[in-house]
CSV table of C-alpha atoms in Angstrom, one decimal:
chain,number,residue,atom,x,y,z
N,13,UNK,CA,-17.0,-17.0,-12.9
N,14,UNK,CA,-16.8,-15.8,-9.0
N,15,UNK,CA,-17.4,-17.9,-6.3
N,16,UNK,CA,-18.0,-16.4,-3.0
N,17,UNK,CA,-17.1,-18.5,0.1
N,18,UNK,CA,-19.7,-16.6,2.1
N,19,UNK,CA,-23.3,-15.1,1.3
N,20,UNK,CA,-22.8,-11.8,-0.6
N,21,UNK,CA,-23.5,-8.8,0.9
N,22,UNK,CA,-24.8,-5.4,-0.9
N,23,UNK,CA,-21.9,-3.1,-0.7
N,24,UNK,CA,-21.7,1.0,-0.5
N,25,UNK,CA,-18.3,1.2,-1.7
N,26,UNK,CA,-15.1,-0.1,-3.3
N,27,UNK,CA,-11.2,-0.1,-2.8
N,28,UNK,CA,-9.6,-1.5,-5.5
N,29,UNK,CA,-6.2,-2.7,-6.0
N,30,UNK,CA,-4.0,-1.6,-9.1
N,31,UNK,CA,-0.9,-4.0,-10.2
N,32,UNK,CA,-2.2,-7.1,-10.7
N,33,UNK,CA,-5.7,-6.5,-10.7
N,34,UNK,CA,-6.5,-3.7,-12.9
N,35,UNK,CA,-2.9,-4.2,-14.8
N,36,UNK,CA,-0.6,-6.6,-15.6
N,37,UNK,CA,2.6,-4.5,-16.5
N,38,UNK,CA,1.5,-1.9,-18.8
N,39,UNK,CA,-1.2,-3.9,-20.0
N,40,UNK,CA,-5.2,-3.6,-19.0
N,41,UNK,CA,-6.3,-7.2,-17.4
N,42,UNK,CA,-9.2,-8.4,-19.5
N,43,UNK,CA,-12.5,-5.7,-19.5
N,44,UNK,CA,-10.9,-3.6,-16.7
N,45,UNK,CA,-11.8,-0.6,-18.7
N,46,UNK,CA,-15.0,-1.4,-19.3
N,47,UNK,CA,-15.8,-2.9,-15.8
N,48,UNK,CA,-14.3,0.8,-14.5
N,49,UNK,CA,-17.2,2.4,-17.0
N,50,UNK,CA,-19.5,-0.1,-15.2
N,51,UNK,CA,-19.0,1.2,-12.5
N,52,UNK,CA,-18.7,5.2,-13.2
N,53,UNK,CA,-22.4,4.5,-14.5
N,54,UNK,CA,-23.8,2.9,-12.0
N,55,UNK,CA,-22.1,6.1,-9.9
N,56,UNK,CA,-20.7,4.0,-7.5
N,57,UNK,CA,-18.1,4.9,-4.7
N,58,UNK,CA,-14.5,3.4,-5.4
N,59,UNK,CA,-10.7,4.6,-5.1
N,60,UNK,CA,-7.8,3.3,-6.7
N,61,UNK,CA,-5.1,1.9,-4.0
N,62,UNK,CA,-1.7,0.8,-4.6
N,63,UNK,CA,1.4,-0.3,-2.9
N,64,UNK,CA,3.7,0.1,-6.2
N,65,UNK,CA,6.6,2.3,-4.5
N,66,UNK,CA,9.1,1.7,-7.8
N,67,UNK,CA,6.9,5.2,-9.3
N,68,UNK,CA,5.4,8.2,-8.2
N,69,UNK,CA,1.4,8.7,-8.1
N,70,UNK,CA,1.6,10.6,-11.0
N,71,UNK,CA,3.6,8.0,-13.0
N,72,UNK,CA,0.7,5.2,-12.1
N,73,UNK,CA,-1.8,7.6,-13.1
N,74,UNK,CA,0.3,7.6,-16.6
N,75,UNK,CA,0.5,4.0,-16.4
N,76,UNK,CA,-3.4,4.0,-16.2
N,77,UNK,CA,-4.0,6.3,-18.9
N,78,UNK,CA,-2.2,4.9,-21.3
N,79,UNK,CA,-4.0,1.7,-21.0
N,80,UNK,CA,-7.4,3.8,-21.4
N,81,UNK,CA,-8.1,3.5,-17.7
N,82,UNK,CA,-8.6,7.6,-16.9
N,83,UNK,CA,-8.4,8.6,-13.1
N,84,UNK,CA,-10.2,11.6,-11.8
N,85,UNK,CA,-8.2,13.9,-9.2
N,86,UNK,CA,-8.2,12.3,-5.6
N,87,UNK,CA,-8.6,8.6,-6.7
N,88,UNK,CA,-5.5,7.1,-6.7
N,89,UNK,CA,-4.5,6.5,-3.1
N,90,UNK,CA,-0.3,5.0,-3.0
N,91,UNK,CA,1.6,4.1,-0.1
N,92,UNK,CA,4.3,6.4,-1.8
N,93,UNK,CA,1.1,9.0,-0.7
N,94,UNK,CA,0.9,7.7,2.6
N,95,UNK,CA,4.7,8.0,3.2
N,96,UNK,CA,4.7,11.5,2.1
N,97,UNK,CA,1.7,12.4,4.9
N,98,UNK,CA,4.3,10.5,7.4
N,99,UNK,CA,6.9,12.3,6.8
N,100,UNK,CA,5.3,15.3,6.5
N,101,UNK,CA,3.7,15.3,10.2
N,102,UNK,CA,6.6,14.2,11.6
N,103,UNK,CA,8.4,17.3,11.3
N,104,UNK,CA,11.8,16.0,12.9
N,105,UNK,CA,12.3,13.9,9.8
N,106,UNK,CA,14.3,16.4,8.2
N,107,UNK,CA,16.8,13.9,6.9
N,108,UNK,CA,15.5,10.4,6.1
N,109,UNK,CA,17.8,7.6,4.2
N,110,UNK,CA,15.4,6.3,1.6
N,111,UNK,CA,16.0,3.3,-0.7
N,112,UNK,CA,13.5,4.6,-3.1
N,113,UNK,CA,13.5,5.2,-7.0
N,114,UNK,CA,13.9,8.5,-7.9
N,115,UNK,CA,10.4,9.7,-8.8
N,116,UNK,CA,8.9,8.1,-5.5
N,117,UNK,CA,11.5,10.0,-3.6
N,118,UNK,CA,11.0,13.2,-5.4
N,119,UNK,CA,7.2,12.7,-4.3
N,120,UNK,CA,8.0,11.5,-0.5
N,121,UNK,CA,10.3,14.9,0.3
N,122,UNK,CA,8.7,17.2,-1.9
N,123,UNK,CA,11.9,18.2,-4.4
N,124,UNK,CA,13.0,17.8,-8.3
N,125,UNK,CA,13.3,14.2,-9.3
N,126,UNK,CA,16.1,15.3,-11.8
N,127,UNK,CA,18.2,16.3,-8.6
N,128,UNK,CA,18.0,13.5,-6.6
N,129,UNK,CA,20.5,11.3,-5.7
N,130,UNK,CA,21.0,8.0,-3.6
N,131,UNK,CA,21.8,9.2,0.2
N,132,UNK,CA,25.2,6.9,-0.2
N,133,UNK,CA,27.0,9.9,-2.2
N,134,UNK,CA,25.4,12.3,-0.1
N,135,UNK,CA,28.4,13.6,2.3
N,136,UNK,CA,26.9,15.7,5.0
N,137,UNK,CA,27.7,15.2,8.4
N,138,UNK,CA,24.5,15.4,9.6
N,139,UNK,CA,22.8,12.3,11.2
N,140,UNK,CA,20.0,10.3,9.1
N,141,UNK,CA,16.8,10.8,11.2
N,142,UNK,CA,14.7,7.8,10.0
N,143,UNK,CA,15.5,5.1,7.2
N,144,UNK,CA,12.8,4.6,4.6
N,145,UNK,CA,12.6,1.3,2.0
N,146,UNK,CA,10.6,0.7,-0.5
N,147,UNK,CA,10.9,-1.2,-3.8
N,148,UNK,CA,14.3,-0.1,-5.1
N,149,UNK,CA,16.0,-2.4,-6.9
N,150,UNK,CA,19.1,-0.5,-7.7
N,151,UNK,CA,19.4,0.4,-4.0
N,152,UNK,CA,18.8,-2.6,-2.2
N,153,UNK,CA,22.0,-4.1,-2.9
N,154,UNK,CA,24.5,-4.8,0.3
N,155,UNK,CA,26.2,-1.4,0.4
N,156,UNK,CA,22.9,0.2,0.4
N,157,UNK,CA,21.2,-2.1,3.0
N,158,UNK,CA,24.4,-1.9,5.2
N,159,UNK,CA,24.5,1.5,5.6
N,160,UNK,CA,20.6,1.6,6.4
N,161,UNK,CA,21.7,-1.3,8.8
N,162,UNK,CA,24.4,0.9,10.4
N,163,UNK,CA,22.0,4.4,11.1
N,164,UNK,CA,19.2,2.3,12.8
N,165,UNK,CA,22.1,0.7,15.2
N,166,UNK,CA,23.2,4.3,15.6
N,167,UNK,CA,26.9,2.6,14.2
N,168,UNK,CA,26.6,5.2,10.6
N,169,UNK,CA,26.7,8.3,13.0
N,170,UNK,CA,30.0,7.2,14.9
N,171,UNK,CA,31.6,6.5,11.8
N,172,UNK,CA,31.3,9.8,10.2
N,173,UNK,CA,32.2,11.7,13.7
N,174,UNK,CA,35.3,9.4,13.7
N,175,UNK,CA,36.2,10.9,10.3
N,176,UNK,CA,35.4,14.6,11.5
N,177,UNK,CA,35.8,15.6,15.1
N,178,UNK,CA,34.3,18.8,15.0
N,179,UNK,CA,30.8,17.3,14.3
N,180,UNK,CA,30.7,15.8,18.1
N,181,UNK,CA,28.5,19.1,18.8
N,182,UNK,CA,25.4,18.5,20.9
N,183,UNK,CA,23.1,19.5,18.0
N,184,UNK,CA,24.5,16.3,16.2
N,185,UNK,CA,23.9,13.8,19.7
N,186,UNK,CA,20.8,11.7,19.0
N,187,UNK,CA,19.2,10.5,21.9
N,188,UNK,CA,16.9,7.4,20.1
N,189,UNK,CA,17.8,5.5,17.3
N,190,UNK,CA,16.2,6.2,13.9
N,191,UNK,CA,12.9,4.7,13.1
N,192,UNK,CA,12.5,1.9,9.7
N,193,UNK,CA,9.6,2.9,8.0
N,194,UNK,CA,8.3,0.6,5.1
N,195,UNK,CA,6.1,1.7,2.4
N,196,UNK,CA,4.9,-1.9,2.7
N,197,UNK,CA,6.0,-5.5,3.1
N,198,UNK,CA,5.0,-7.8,0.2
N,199,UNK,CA,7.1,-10.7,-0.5
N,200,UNK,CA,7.0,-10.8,-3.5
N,201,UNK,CA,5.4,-9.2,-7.2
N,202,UNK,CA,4.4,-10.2,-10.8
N,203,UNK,CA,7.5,-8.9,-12.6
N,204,UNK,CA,7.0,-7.7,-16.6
N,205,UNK,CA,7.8,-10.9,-17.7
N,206,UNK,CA,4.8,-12.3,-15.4
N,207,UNK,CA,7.1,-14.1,-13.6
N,208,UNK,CA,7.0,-13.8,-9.2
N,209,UNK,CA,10.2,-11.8,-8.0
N,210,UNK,CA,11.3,-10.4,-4.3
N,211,UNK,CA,9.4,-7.4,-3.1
N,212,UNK,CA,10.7,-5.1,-0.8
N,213,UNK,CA,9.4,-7.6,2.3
N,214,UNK,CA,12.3,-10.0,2.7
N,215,UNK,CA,15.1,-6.6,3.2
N,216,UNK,CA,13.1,-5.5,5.4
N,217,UNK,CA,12.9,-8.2,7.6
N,218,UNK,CA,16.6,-8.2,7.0
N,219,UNK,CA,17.0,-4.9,9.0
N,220,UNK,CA,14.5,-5.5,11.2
N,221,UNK,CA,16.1,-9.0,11.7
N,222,UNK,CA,19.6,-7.1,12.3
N,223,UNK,CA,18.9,-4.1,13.9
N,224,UNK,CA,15.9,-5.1,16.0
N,225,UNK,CA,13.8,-2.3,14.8
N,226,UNK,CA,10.4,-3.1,14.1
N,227,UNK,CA,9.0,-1.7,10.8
N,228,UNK,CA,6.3,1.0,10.9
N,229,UNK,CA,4.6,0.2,7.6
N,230,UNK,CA,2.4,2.7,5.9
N,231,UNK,CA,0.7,1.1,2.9
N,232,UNK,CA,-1.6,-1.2,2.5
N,233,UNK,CA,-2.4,-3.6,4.2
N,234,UNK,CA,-2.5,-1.2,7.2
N,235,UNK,CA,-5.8,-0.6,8.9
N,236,UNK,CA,-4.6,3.6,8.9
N,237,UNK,CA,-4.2,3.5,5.1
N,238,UNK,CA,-7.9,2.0,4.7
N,239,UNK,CA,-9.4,4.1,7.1
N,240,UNK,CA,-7.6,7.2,5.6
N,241,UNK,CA,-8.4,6.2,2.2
N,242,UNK,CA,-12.3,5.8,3.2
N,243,UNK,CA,-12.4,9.5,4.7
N,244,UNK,CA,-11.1,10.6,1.5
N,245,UNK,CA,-15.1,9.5,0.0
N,246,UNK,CA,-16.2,13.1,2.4
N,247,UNK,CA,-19.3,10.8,3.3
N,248,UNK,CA,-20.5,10.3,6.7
N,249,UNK,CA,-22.4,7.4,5.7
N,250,UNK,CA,-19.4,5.4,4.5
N,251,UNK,CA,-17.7,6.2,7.7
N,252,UNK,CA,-20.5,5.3,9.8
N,253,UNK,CA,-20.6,1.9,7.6
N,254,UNK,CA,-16.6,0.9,8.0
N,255,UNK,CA,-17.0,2.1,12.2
N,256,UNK,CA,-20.3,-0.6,12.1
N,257,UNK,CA,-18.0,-3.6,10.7
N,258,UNK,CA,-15.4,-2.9,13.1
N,259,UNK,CA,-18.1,-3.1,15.7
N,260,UNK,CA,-19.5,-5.7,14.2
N,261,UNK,CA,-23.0,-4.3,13.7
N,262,UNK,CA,-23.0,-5.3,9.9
N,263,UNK,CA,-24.7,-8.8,9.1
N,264,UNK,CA,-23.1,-10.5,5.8
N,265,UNK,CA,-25.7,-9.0,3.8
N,266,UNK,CA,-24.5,-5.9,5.3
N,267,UNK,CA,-28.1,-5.0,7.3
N,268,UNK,CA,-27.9,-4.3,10.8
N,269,UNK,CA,-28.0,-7.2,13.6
N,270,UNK,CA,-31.0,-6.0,15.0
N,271,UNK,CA,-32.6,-5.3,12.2
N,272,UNK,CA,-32.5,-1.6,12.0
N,273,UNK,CA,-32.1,1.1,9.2
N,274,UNK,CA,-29.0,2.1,11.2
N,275,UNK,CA,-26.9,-0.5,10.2
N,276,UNK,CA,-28.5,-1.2,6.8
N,277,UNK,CA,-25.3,0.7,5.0
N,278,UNK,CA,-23.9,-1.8,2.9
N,279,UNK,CA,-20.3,-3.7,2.9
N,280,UNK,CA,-17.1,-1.3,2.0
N,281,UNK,CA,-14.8,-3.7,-0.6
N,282,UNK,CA,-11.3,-4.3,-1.0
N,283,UNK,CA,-10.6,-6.0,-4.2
N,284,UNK,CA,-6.9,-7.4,-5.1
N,285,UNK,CA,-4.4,-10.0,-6.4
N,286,UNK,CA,-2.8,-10.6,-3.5
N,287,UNK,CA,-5.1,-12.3,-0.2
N,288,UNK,CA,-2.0,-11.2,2.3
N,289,UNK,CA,-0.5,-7.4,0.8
N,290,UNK,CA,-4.2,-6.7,-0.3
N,291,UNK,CA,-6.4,-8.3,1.7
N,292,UNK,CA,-4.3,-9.2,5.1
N,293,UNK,CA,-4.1,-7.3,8.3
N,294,UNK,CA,-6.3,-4.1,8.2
N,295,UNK,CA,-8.6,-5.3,5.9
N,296,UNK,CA,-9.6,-8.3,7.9
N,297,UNK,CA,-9.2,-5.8,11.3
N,298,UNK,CA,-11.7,-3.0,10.1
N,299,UNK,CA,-14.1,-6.1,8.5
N,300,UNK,CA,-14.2,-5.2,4.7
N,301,UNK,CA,-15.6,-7.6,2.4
N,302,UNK,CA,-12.2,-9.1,0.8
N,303,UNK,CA,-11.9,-10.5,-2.7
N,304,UNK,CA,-9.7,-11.9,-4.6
N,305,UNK,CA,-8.9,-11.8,-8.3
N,306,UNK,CA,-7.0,-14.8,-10.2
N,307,UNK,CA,-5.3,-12.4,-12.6
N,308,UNK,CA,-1.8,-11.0,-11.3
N,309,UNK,CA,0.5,-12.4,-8.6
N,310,UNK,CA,-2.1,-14.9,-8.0
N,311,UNK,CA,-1.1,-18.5,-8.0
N,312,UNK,CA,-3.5,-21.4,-7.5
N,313,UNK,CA,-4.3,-22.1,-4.2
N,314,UNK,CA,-3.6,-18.6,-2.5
N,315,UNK,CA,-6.8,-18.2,-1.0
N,316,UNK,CA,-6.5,-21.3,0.9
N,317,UNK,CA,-2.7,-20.7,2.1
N,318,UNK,CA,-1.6,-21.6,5.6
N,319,UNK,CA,-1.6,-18.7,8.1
N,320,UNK,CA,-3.8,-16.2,5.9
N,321,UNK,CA,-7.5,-15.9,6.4
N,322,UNK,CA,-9.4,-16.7,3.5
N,323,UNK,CA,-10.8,-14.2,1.3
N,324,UNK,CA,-14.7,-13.7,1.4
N,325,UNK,CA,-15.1,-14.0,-2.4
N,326,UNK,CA,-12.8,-15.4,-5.1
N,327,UNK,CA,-13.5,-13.9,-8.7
N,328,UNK,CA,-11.8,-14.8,-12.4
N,329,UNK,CA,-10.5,-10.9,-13.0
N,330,UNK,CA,-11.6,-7.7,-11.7
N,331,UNK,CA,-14.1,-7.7,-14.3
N,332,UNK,CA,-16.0,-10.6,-13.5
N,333,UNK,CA,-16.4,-9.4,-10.1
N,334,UNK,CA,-18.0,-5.8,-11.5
N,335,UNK,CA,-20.5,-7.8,-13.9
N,336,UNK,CA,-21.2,-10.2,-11.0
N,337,UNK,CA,-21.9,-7.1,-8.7
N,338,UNK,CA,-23.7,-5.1,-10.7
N,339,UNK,CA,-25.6,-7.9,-12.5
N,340,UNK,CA,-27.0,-8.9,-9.1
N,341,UNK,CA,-28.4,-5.8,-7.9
N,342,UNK,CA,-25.6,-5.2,-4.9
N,343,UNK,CA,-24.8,-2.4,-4.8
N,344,UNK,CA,-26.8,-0.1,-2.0
């Protein structure tokens, strides 16, 4: 049953959030498959988006096959993705220190995940040019975090030309400290034994807390990773809809204030487990209808939290929200 704290608008498209709300470990919530089918018939606009940074895109694309949810090419949108764009246009990250698993580091820089290994047995004397964290639990222990502490102070650089002289060259001389980038900052996430446990949020408030390096963060719920992710529909209508909400041209039935055609595009949706990784920050910024899904990380009472703003609709499962959708003629 869905209950919607505001009148529901029509909506043109759909964001919709993996872990949690689509699946629960390895394991399909209730009708996601068929919901996804739903909506594949009804040939409506959606991408997949995920902050999971313990796996590579292709290894949540796996994930979704085996539980007979199928991805086409392009869907899937990960802010292991997103950190990969990042570091790519920032060409003077040559050498970032990632706590990352293997596979999501293979993805970020681009080489063999069989070769990889964690930058703490890595003895160049090069200096780190940016520190990266996502969820890593093998790495994000104290010698791990201590060392990413010690190249944002600029403190891991001195140490190693202490060791080696030579290395005091003026190619090695850094002139700003390293930037922390964060593939995201949730709290915490359903573990497979459906149980809450510490996402990668809390170490990096540690270095930020330590170092006094703000963190840029590059999944959701950032309003650059919606924005990108809406582009990737290649339709000018959907861009022209998210620019109106920003504006805030878009009634709540997602019709124009004045009454015109113009603005008579329909609500973009961001649908998720979580009303502050999911549905926080960008989401509310760029004015996307939010909704959230009692299946997941979701724990009684989350939508009416202290210091979050509520979500716009509040559905059993992913599922009920597609048969609610569908079954009242919203989509535009």
């Amino acid at each position: 049953m869905s209950a919607s704290l505001n009148s529901c608008p029509v909506l043109s498209a759909l964001l919709i959030d993996i872990s949690g709300t689509l699946l629960v470990g390895t394991a399909p919530t209730t009708g996601a498959a068929r919901a996804l089918a739903r909506l594949r018939a009804a040939r409506v606009p959606f991408r997949f988006c995920s902050n999971t940074s313990k796996e590579s895109t292709q290894e949540i694309c796996r994930r979704l096959a085996e539980a007979s949810i199928h991805v086409l090419p392009g869907e899937v949108w990960t802010s292991v993705g997103a950190l990969k764009g990042v570091l790519k246009d920032a060409a003077y990250r040559h050498r970032p220190y990632t706590l990352l698993s293997p596979s999501a580091r293979a993805e970020c820089l681009g080489i063999d995940p069989g070769t990889t290994n964690d930058h703490s047995q890595d003895n160049s004397i090069d200096p780190y040019d940016a520190v990266v964290v996502g969820l890593a639990p093998s790495v994000l222990d104290y010698e791990h975090l201590n060392t990413a502490f010690r190249i944002l102070v600029g403190e891991h650089e001195n140490e190693k030309r202490r060791g080696d002289p030579s290395s005091l060259s003026s190619a090695s001389v850094t002139t700003q400290r390293p930037p922390l980038i964060a593939l995201h900052k949730a709290r915490y996430i359903q573990a497979s034994d459906h149980a809450l446990s510490l996402g990668p949020g809390p170490f990096v408030a540690a270095l930020e807390e330590a170092s006094g390096t703000r963190a840029r963060i590059v999944g959701k719920p950032t309003k650059l990773f919606f924005e990108t992710v809406v582009k990737s529909f290649g339709d000018d209508t959907l861009s022209l809809a998210l620019t109106e909400m920003v504006k805030g041209t878009v009634t709540s039935d997602g019709g124009g204030k004045d009454g015109s055609e113009a603005g008579r595009r329909g609500r973009i949706a961001v649908i998720g487990d979580d009303v502050s990784a999911d549905l926080g920050e960008g989401a509310v910024e760029l004015g996307l209808w939010r909704v959230l899904v009692k299946t997941g990380k979701y724990r009684a009472g989350d939508e009416t939290r202290e210091a979050v703003v509520p979500p716009d609709e509040v559905c059993e499962s992913f599922a009920d929200f597609v048969d609610r959708f569908l079954d009242q003629g919203r989509f535009f």
